[in-house]
PDB file with SEQRES, HELIX, SHEET and CRYST1 records, atoms N, CA, C and O in Angstrom:
SEQRES   1 A   64  MET GLY GLN SER LYS VAL LEU TYR ALA ILE GLY ARG GLY          
SEQRES   2 A   64  VAL CYS THR PRO VAL PHE LYS VAL LEU TYR ARG TYR LYS          
SEQRES   3 A   64  ILE ILE ASN GLY ARG ASN ILE PRO LYS GLU GLY GLY PHE          
SEQRES   4 A   64  ILE VAL ALA SER ASN HIS ILE SER PHE SER ASP PRO VAL          
SEQRES   5 A   64  LEU LEU GLY LEU GLY GLN LYS ARG ARG LEU PHE PHE              
HELIX    1 AA1 GLY A    2  TYR A   23  1                                  22    
HELIX    2 AA2 GLY A   30  ASN A   32  5                                   3    
HELIX    3 AA3 ASP A   50  LEU A   56  1                                   7    
CRYST1    1.000    1.000    1.000  90.00  90.00  90.00 P 1           1          
ATOM      1  N   MET A   1      71.980  91.075 113.301  1.00  0.00           N  
ATOM      2  CA  MET A   1      72.157  92.096 112.293  1.00  0.00           C  
ATOM      3  C   MET A   1      70.823  92.712 111.910  1.00  0.00           C  
ATOM      4  O   MET A   1      70.757  93.924 111.707  1.00  0.00           O  
ATOM      5  N   GLY A   2      69.754  91.925 111.802  1.00  0.00           N  
ATOM      6  CA  GLY A   2      68.453  92.438 111.414  1.00  0.00           C  
ATOM      7  C   GLY A   2      67.864  93.361 112.463  1.00  0.00           C  
ATOM      8  O   GLY A   2      67.199  94.344 112.137  1.00  0.00           O  
ATOM      9  N   GLN A   3      68.114  93.037 113.735  1.00  0.00           N  
ATOM     10  CA  GLN A   3      67.609  93.856 114.823  1.00  0.00           C  
ATOM     11  C   GLN A   3      68.205  95.257 114.788  1.00  0.00           C  
ATOM     12  O   GLN A   3      67.500  96.238 115.020  1.00  0.00           O  
ATOM     13  N   SER A   4      69.491  95.355 114.500  1.00  0.00           N  
ATOM     14  CA  SER A   4      70.136  96.654 114.502  1.00  0.00           C  
ATOM     15  C   SER A   4      69.641  97.520 113.336  1.00  0.00           C  
ATOM     16  O   SER A   4      69.603  98.744 113.465  1.00  0.00           O  
ATOM     17  N   LYS A   5      69.264  96.921 112.214  1.00  0.00           N  
ATOM     18  CA  LYS A   5      68.698  97.687 111.101  1.00  0.00           C  
ATOM     19  C   LYS A   5      67.369  98.309 111.508  1.00  0.00           C  
ATOM     20  O   LYS A   5      67.092  99.465 111.190  1.00  0.00           O  
ATOM     21  N   VAL A   6      66.552  97.537 112.210  1.00  0.00           N  
ATOM     22  CA  VAL A   6      65.257  98.038 112.665  1.00  0.00           C  
ATOM     23  C   VAL A   6      65.461  99.131 113.708  1.00  0.00           C  
ATOM     24  O   VAL A   6      64.792 100.164 113.662  1.00  0.00           O  
ATOM     25  N   LEU A   7      66.367  98.916 114.633  1.00  0.00           N  
ATOM     26  CA  LEU A   7      66.650  99.904 115.664  1.00  0.00           C  
ATOM     27  C   LEU A   7      67.183 101.200 115.056  1.00  0.00           C  
ATOM     28  O   LEU A   7      66.820 102.293 115.492  1.00  0.00           O  
ATOM     29  N   TYR A   8      68.039 101.075 114.057  1.00  0.00           N  
ATOM     30  CA  TYR A   8      68.581 102.253 113.356  1.00  0.00           C  
ATOM     31  C   TYR A   8      67.460 103.027 112.670  1.00  0.00           C  
ATOM     32  O   TYR A   8      67.425 104.256 112.731  1.00  0.00           O  
ATOM     33  N   ALA A   9      66.548 102.318 112.021  1.00  0.00           N  
ATOM     34  CA  ALA A   9      65.426 102.965 111.333  1.00  0.00           C  
ATOM     35  C   ALA A   9      64.492 103.649 112.325  1.00  0.00           C  
ATOM     36  O   ALA A   9      64.021 104.757 112.067  1.00  0.00           O  
ATOM     37  N   ILE A  10      64.222 103.004 113.453  1.00  0.00           N  
ATOM     38  CA  ILE A  10      63.364 103.609 114.476  1.00  0.00           C  
ATOM     39  C   ILE A  10      64.045 104.835 115.067  1.00  0.00           C  
ATOM     40  O   ILE A  10      63.413 105.875 115.251  1.00  0.00           O  
ATOM     41  N   GLY A  11      65.338 104.713 115.363  1.00  0.00           N  
ATOM     42  CA  GLY A  11      66.089 105.837 115.905  1.00  0.00           C  
ATOM     43  C   GLY A  11      66.109 107.019 114.959  1.00  0.00           C  
ATOM     44  O   GLY A  11      65.976 108.168 115.381  1.00  0.00           O  
ATOM     45  N   ARG A  12      66.275 106.734 113.687  1.00  0.00           N  
ATOM     46  CA  ARG A  12      66.269 107.806 112.684  1.00  0.00           C  
ATOM     47  C   ARG A  12      64.896 108.463 112.604  1.00  0.00           C  
ATOM     48  O   ARG A  12      64.797 109.686 112.502  1.00  0.00           O  
ATOM     49  N   GLY A  13      63.841 107.661 112.650  1.00  0.00           N  
ATOM     50  CA  GLY A  13      62.480 108.201 112.591  1.00  0.00           C  
ATOM     51  C   GLY A  13      62.141 109.062 113.794  1.00  0.00           C  
ATOM     52  O   GLY A  13      61.419 110.051 113.663  1.00  0.00           O  
ATOM     53  N   VAL A  14      62.647 108.702 114.959  1.00  0.00           N  
ATOM     54  CA  VAL A  14      62.383 109.475 116.172  1.00  0.00           C  
ATOM     55  C   VAL A  14      63.283 110.707 116.244  1.00  0.00           C  
ATOM     56  O   VAL A  14      62.820 111.794 116.587  1.00  0.00           O  
ATOM     57  N   CYS A  15      64.555 110.544 115.925  1.00  0.00           N  
ATOM     58  CA  CYS A  15      65.526 111.630 116.097  1.00  0.00           C  
ATOM     59  C   CYS A  15      65.428 112.712 115.026  1.00  0.00           C  
ATOM     60  O   CYS A  15      65.730 113.871 115.307  1.00  0.00           O  
ATOM     61  N   THR A  16      65.021 112.371 113.819  1.00  0.00           N  
ATOM     62  CA  THR A  16      64.992 113.358 112.740  1.00  0.00           C  
ATOM     63  C   THR A  16      64.123 114.573 113.077  1.00  0.00           C  
ATOM     64  O   THR A  16      64.611 115.699 112.990  1.00  0.00           O  
ATOM     65  N   PRO A  17      62.851 114.389 113.460  1.00  0.00           N  
ATOM     66  CA  PRO A  17      62.060 115.589 113.762  1.00  0.00           C  
ATOM     67  C   PRO A  17      62.554 116.335 115.000  1.00  0.00           C  
ATOM     68  O   PRO A  17      62.519 117.564 115.041  1.00  0.00           O  
ATOM     69  N   VAL A  18      63.008 115.600 115.999  1.00  0.00           N  
ATOM     70  CA  VAL A  18      63.480 116.243 117.232  1.00  0.00           C  
ATOM     71  C   VAL A  18      64.713 117.099 116.946  1.00  0.00           C  
ATOM     72  O   VAL A  18      64.779 118.253 117.370  1.00  0.00           O  
ATOM     73  N   PHE A  19      65.688 116.539 116.231  1.00  0.00           N  
ATOM     74  CA  PHE A  19      66.920 117.266 115.953  1.00  0.00           C  
ATOM     75  C   PHE A  19      66.701 118.386 114.935  1.00  0.00           C  
ATOM     76  O   PHE A  19      67.403 119.397 114.975  1.00  0.00           O  
ATOM     77  N   LYS A  20      65.735 118.220 114.020  1.00  0.00           N  
ATOM     78  CA  LYS A  20      65.427 119.300 113.078  1.00  0.00           C  
ATOM     79  C   LYS A  20      64.902 120.524 113.827  1.00  0.00           C  
ATOM     80  O   LYS A  20      65.243 121.657 113.487  1.00  0.00           O  
ATOM     81  N   VAL A  21      64.080 120.295 114.836  1.00  0.00           N  
ATOM     82  CA  VAL A  21      63.523 121.401 115.615  1.00  0.00           C  
ATOM     83  C   VAL A  21      64.580 122.004 116.542  1.00  0.00           C  
ATOM     84  O   VAL A  21      64.711 123.226 116.625  1.00  0.00           O  
ATOM     85  N   LEU A  22      65.335 121.145 117.242  1.00  0.00           N  
ATOM     86  CA  LEU A  22      66.307 121.639 118.217  1.00  0.00           C  
ATOM     87  C   LEU A  22      67.515 122.315 117.583  1.00  0.00           C  
ATOM     88  O   LEU A  22      67.939 123.381 118.030  1.00  0.00           O  
ATOM     89  N   TYR A  23      68.072 121.697 116.540  1.00  0.00           N  
ATOM     90  CA  TYR A  23      69.332 122.177 115.978  1.00  0.00           C  
ATOM     91  C   TYR A  23      69.191 122.886 114.641  1.00  0.00           C  
ATOM     92  O   TYR A  23      70.083 123.632 114.238  1.00  0.00           O  
ATOM     93  N   ARG A  24      68.073 122.661 113.946  1.00  0.00           N  
ATOM     94  CA  ARG A  24      67.874 123.231 112.603  1.00  0.00           C  
ATOM     95  C   ARG A  24      69.090 123.005 111.710  1.00  0.00           C  
ATOM     96  O   ARG A  24      69.577 123.929 111.058  1.00  0.00           O  
ATOM     97  N   TYR A  25      69.571 121.766 111.690  1.00  0.00           N  
ATOM     98  CA  TYR A  25      70.760 121.443 110.907  1.00  0.00           C  
ATOM     99  C   TYR A  25      70.456 121.466 109.417  1.00  0.00           C  
ATOM    100  O   TYR A  25      69.310 121.306 108.995  1.00  0.00           O  
ATOM    101  N   LYS A  26      71.494 121.665 108.642  1.00  0.00           N  
ATOM    102  CA  LYS A  26      71.373 121.724 107.183  1.00  0.00           C  
ATOM    103  C   LYS A  26      72.507 120.902 106.586  1.00  0.00           C  
ATOM    104  O   LYS A  26      73.653 121.016 107.021  1.00  0.00           O  
ATOM    105  N   ILE A  27      72.200 120.089 105.609  1.00  0.00           N  
ATOM    106  CA  ILE A  27      73.200 119.251 104.946  1.00  0.00           C  
ATOM    107  C   ILE A  27      73.716 120.001 103.729  1.00  0.00           C  
ATOM    108  O   ILE A  27      72.944 120.407 102.859  1.00  0.00           O  
ATOM    109  N   ILE A  28      75.022 120.180 103.678  1.00  0.00           N  
ATOM    110  CA  ILE A  28      75.664 120.884 102.568  1.00  0.00           C  
ATOM    111  C   ILE A  28      76.507 119.881 101.795  1.00  0.00           C  
ATOM    112  O   ILE A  28      77.295 119.145 102.389  1.00  0.00           O  
ATOM    113  N   ASN A  29      76.350 119.846 100.490  1.00  0.00           N  
ATOM    114  CA  ASN A  29      77.090 118.946  99.592  1.00  0.00           C  
ATOM    115  C   ASN A  29      76.850 117.479  99.909  1.00  0.00           C  
ATOM    116  O   ASN A  29      77.779 116.673  99.855  1.00  0.00           O  
ATOM    117  N   GLY A  30      75.640 117.133 100.232  1.00  0.00           N  
ATOM    118  CA  GLY A  30      75.291 115.737 100.497  1.00  0.00           C  
ATOM    119  C   GLY A  30      75.429 114.856  99.265  1.00  0.00           C  
ATOM    120  O   GLY A  30      75.530 113.635  99.383  1.00  0.00           O  
ATOM    121  N   ARG A  31      75.434 115.462  98.094  1.00  0.00           N  
ATOM    122  CA  ARG A  31      75.570 114.690  96.843  1.00  0.00           C  
ATOM    123  C   ARG A  31      76.972 114.112  96.679  1.00  0.00           C  
ATOM    124  O   ARG A  31      77.173 113.181  95.900  1.00  0.00           O  
ATOM    125  N   ASN A  32      77.933 114.658  97.406  1.00  0.00           N  
ATOM    126  CA  ASN A  32      79.319 114.205  97.256  1.00  0.00           C  
ATOM    127  C   ASN A  32      79.611 112.892  97.975  1.00  0.00           C  
ATOM    128  O   ASN A  32      80.693 112.330  97.805  1.00  0.00           O  
ATOM    129  N   ILE A  33      78.683 112.398  98.764  1.00  0.00           N  
ATOM    130  CA  ILE A  33      78.873 111.135  99.479  1.00  0.00           C  
ATOM    131  C   ILE A  33      78.537 109.995  98.524  1.00  0.00           C  
ATOM    132  O   ILE A  33      77.460 109.986  97.928  1.00  0.00           O  
ATOM    133  N   PRO A  34      79.459 109.019  98.370  1.00  0.00           N  
ATOM    134  CA  PRO A  34      79.205 107.927  97.425  1.00  0.00           C  
ATOM    135  C   PRO A  34      78.030 107.054  97.857  1.00  0.00           C  
ATOM    136  O   PRO A  34      77.786 106.871  99.050  1.00  0.00           O  
ATOM    137  N   LYS A  35      77.311 106.520  96.883  1.00  0.00           N  
ATOM    138  CA  LYS A  35      76.162 105.644  97.160  1.00  0.00           C  
ATOM    139  C   LYS A  35      76.595 104.307  97.748  1.00  0.00           C  
ATOM    140  O   LYS A  35      75.854 103.704  98.525  1.00  0.00           O  
ATOM    141  N   GLU A  36      77.768 103.845  97.392  1.00  0.00           N  
ATOM    142  CA  GLU A  36      78.276 102.574  97.933  1.00  0.00           C  
ATOM    143  C   GLU A  36      79.789 102.652  98.079  1.00  0.00           C  
ATOM    144  O   GLU A  36      80.439 103.532  97.515  1.00  0.00           O  
ATOM    145  N   GLY A  37      80.329 101.725  98.841  1.00  0.00           N  
ATOM    146  CA  GLY A  37      81.757 101.748  99.124  1.00  0.00           C  
ATOM    147  C   GLY A  37      82.045 102.546 100.388  1.00  0.00           C  
ATOM    148  O   GLY A  37      81.150 103.168 100.961  1.00  0.00           O  
ATOM    149  N   GLY A  38      83.279 102.522 100.806  1.00  0.00           N  
ATOM    150  CA  GLY A  38      83.659 103.179 102.043  1.00  0.00           C  
ATOM    151  C   GLY A  38      83.936 104.656 101.868  1.00  0.00           C  
ATOM    152  O   GLY A  38      84.273 105.115 100.777  1.00  0.00           O  
ATOM    153  N   PHE A  39      83.792 105.387 102.944  1.00  0.00           N  
ATOM    154  CA  PHE A  39      84.153 106.799 102.981  1.00  0.00           C  
ATOM    155  C   PHE A  39      84.379 107.196 104.434  1.00  0.00           C  
ATOM    156  O   PHE A  39      83.948 106.496 105.350  1.00  0.00           O  
ATOM    157  N   ILE A  40      85.041 108.297 104.634  1.00  0.00           N  
ATOM    158  CA  ILE A  40      85.346 108.789 105.974  1.00  0.00           C  
ATOM    159  C   ILE A  40      84.610 110.109 106.182  1.00  0.00           C  
ATOM    160  O   ILE A  40      84.644 110.994 105.327  1.00  0.00           O  
ATOM    161  N   VAL A  41      83.952 110.226 107.317  1.00  0.00           N  
ATOM    162  CA  VAL A  41      83.269 111.461 107.686  1.00  0.00           C  
ATOM    163  C   VAL A  41      83.968 111.992 108.930  1.00  0.00           C  
ATOM    164  O   VAL A  41      84.132 111.268 109.911  1.00  0.00           O  
ATOM    165  N   ALA A  42      84.375 113.243 108.890  1.00  0.00           N  
ATOM    166  CA  ALA A  42      85.031 113.875 110.034  1.00  0.00           C  
ATOM    167  C   ALA A  42      84.173 115.035 110.521  1.00  0.00           C  
ATOM    168  O   ALA A  42      83.832 115.936 109.756  1.00  0.00           O  
ATOM    169  N   SER A  43      83.835 115.000 111.779  1.00  0.00           N  
ATOM    170  CA  SER A  43      83.036 116.062 112.376  1.00  0.00           C  
ATOM    171  C   SER A  43      83.946 117.204 112.805  1.00  0.00           C  
ATOM    172  O   SER A  43      85.083 116.971 113.215  1.00  0.00           O  
ATOM    173  N   ASN A  44      83.455 118.434 112.715  1.00  0.00           N  
ATOM    174  CA  ASN A  44      84.285 119.562 113.092  1.00  0.00           C  
ATOM    175  C   ASN A  44      83.933 120.118 114.470  1.00  0.00           C  
ATOM    176  O   ASN A  44      84.420 121.186 114.841  1.00  0.00           O  
ATOM    177  N   HIS A  45      83.104 119.420 115.229  1.00  0.00           N  
ATOM    178  CA  HIS A  45      82.756 119.830 116.589  1.00  0.00           C  
ATOM    179  C   HIS A  45      82.969 118.660 117.532  1.00  0.00           C  
ATOM    180  O   HIS A  45      82.974 117.503 117.110  1.00  0.00           O  
ATOM    181  N   ILE A  46      83.143 118.960 118.791  1.00  0.00           N  
ATOM    182  CA  ILE A  46      83.249 117.910 119.805  1.00  0.00           C  
ATOM    183  C   ILE A  46      81.980 117.983 120.642  1.00  0.00           C  
ATOM    184  O   ILE A  46      81.842 118.847 121.508  1.00  0.00           O  
ATOM    185  N   SER A  47      81.063 117.073 120.374  1.00  0.00           N  
ATOM    186  CA  SER A  47      79.785 117.079 121.057  1.00  0.00           C  
ATOM    187  C   SER A  47      79.227 115.660 121.060  1.00  0.00           C  
ATOM    188  O   SER A  47      79.542 114.857 120.183  1.00  0.00           O  
ATOM    189  N   PHE A  48      78.403 115.365 122.048  1.00  0.00           N  
ATOM    190  CA  PHE A  48      77.776 114.048 122.095  1.00  0.00           C  
ATOM    191  C   PHE A  48      76.684 113.901 121.040  1.00  0.00           C  
ATOM    192  O   PHE A  48      76.276 112.781 120.732  1.00  0.00           O  
ATOM    193  N   SER A  49      76.214 114.991 120.490  1.00  0.00           N  
ATOM    194  CA  SER A  49      75.172 114.913 119.470  1.00  0.00           C  
ATOM    195  C   SER A  49      75.752 114.734 118.066  1.00  0.00           C  
ATOM    196  O   SER A  49      75.000 114.464 117.130  1.00  0.00           O  
ATOM    197  N   ASP A  50      77.055 114.877 117.895  1.00  0.00           N  
ATOM    198  CA  ASP A  50      77.672 114.748 116.569  1.00  0.00           C  
ATOM    199  C   ASP A  50      77.392 113.402 115.898  1.00  0.00           C  
ATOM    200  O   ASP A  50      77.014 113.396 114.727  1.00  0.00           O  
ATOM    201  N   PRO A  51      77.559 112.258 116.580  1.00  0.00           N  
ATOM    202  CA  PRO A  51      77.270 110.991 115.893  1.00  0.00           C  
ATOM    203  C   PRO A  51      75.820 110.890 115.413  1.00  0.00           C  
ATOM    204  O   PRO A  51      75.554 110.350 114.339  1.00  0.00           O  
ATOM    205  N   VAL A  52      74.898 111.404 116.199  1.00  0.00           N  
ATOM    206  CA  VAL A  52      73.486 111.362 115.800  1.00  0.00           C  
ATOM    207  C   VAL A  52      73.259 112.249 114.583  1.00  0.00           C  
ATOM    208  O   VAL A  52      72.602 111.838 113.626  1.00  0.00           O  
ATOM    209  N   LEU A  53      73.797 113.458 114.615  1.00  0.00           N  
ATOM    210  CA  LEU A  53      73.618 114.381 113.489  1.00  0.00           C  
ATOM    211  C   LEU A  53      74.302 113.860 112.227  1.00  0.00           C  
ATOM    212  O   LEU A  53      73.778 114.032 111.126  1.00  0.00           O  
ATOM    213  N   LEU A  54      75.458 113.229 112.374  1.00  0.00           N  
ATOM    214  CA  LEU A  54      76.124 112.636 111.204  1.00  0.00           C  
ATOM    215  C   LEU A  54      75.283 111.510 110.624  1.00  0.00           C  
ATOM    216  O   LEU A  54      75.167 111.392 109.404  1.00  0.00           O  
ATOM    217  N   GLY A  55      74.701 110.690 111.474  1.00  0.00           N  
ATOM    218  CA  GLY A  55      73.849 109.597 111.010  1.00  0.00           C  
ATOM    219  C   GLY A  55      72.589 110.090 110.330  1.00  0.00           C  
ATOM    220  O   GLY A  55      72.135 109.493 109.354  1.00  0.00           O  
ATOM    221  N   LEU A  56      72.017 111.180 110.838  1.00  0.00           N  
ATOM    222  CA  LEU A  56      70.804 111.727 110.234  1.00  0.00           C  
ATOM    223  C   LEU A  56      71.089 112.403 108.901  1.00  0.00           C  
ATOM    224  O   LEU A  56      70.199 112.508 108.057  1.00  0.00           O  
ATOM    225  N   GLY A  57      72.307 112.858 108.704  1.00  0.00           N  
ATOM    226  CA  GLY A  57      72.661 113.556 107.483  1.00  0.00           C  
ATOM    227  C   GLY A  57      73.008 112.642 106.324  1.00  0.00           C  
ATOM    228  O   GLY A  57      73.257 113.123 105.219  1.00  0.00           O  
ATOM    229  N   GLN A  58      73.033 111.342 106.545  1.00  0.00           N  
ATOM    230  CA  GLN A  58      73.401 110.381 105.506  1.00  0.00           C  
ATOM    231  C   GLN A  58      72.186 109.580 105.078  1.00  0.00           C  
ATOM    232  O   GLN A  58      71.307 109.292 105.890  1.00  0.00           O  
ATOM    233  N   LYS A  59      72.136 109.225 103.826  1.00  0.00           N  
ATOM    234  CA  LYS A  59      71.091 108.312 103.360  1.00  0.00           C  
ATOM    235  C   LYS A  59      71.425 106.880 103.770  1.00  0.00           C  
ATOM    236  O   LYS A  59      70.541 106.044 103.955  1.00  0.00           O  
ATOM    237  N   ARG A  60      72.724 106.623 103.907  1.00  0.00           N  
ATOM    238  CA  ARG A  60      73.188 105.281 104.242  1.00  0.00           C  
ATOM    239  C   ARG A  60      73.308 105.115 105.748  1.00  0.00           C  
ATOM    240  O   ARG A  60      73.291 106.085 106.505  1.00  0.00           O  
ATOM    241  N   ARG A  61      73.428 103.873 106.157  1.00  0.00           N  
ATOM    242  CA  ARG A  61      73.657 103.543 107.555  1.00  0.00           C  
ATOM    243  C   ARG A  61      75.131 103.685 107.856  1.00  0.00           C  
ATOM    244  O   ARG A  61      75.968 103.173 107.112  1.00  0.00           O  
ATOM    245  N   LEU A  62      75.465 104.380 108.947  1.00  0.00           N  
ATOM    246  CA  LEU A  62      76.864 104.582 109.324  1.00  0.00           C  
ATOM    247  C   LEU A  62      77.288 103.573 110.363  1.00  0.00           C  
ATOM    248  O   LEU A  62      76.485 103.133 111.186  1.00  0.00           O  
ATOM    249  N   PHE A  63      78.549 103.210 110.322  1.00  0.00           N  
ATOM    250  CA  PHE A  63      79.152 102.333 111.310  1.00  0.00           C  
ATOM    251  C   PHE A  63      80.313 103.064 111.937  1.00  0.00           C  
ATOM    252  O   PHE A  63      81.206 103.536 111.233  1.00  0.00           O  
ATOM    253  N   PHE A  64      80.313 103.165 113.268  1.00  0.00           N  
ATOM    254  CA  PHE A  64      81.366 103.875 113.976  1.00  0.00           C  
ATOM    255  C   PHE A  64      82.351 102.890 114.547  1.00  0.00           C  
ATOM    256  O   PHE A  64      83.323 103.291 115.187  1.00  0.00           O  
TER     257      PHE A  64                                                      
END                                                                             
């Protein structure tokens, strides 16, 4: 479990600048995501980059 937290943090640190430059994504209504407890996120595109962009748009760690 500890290894995956470190890997997630490294992945986020590497992917954030790359995806900001490539996709110029913007988070809208990020305040509506609860700080704790479960929630469902639904992507509106079918792409292999969607899970990465969803993970970068959250303050919390996502589990798929």
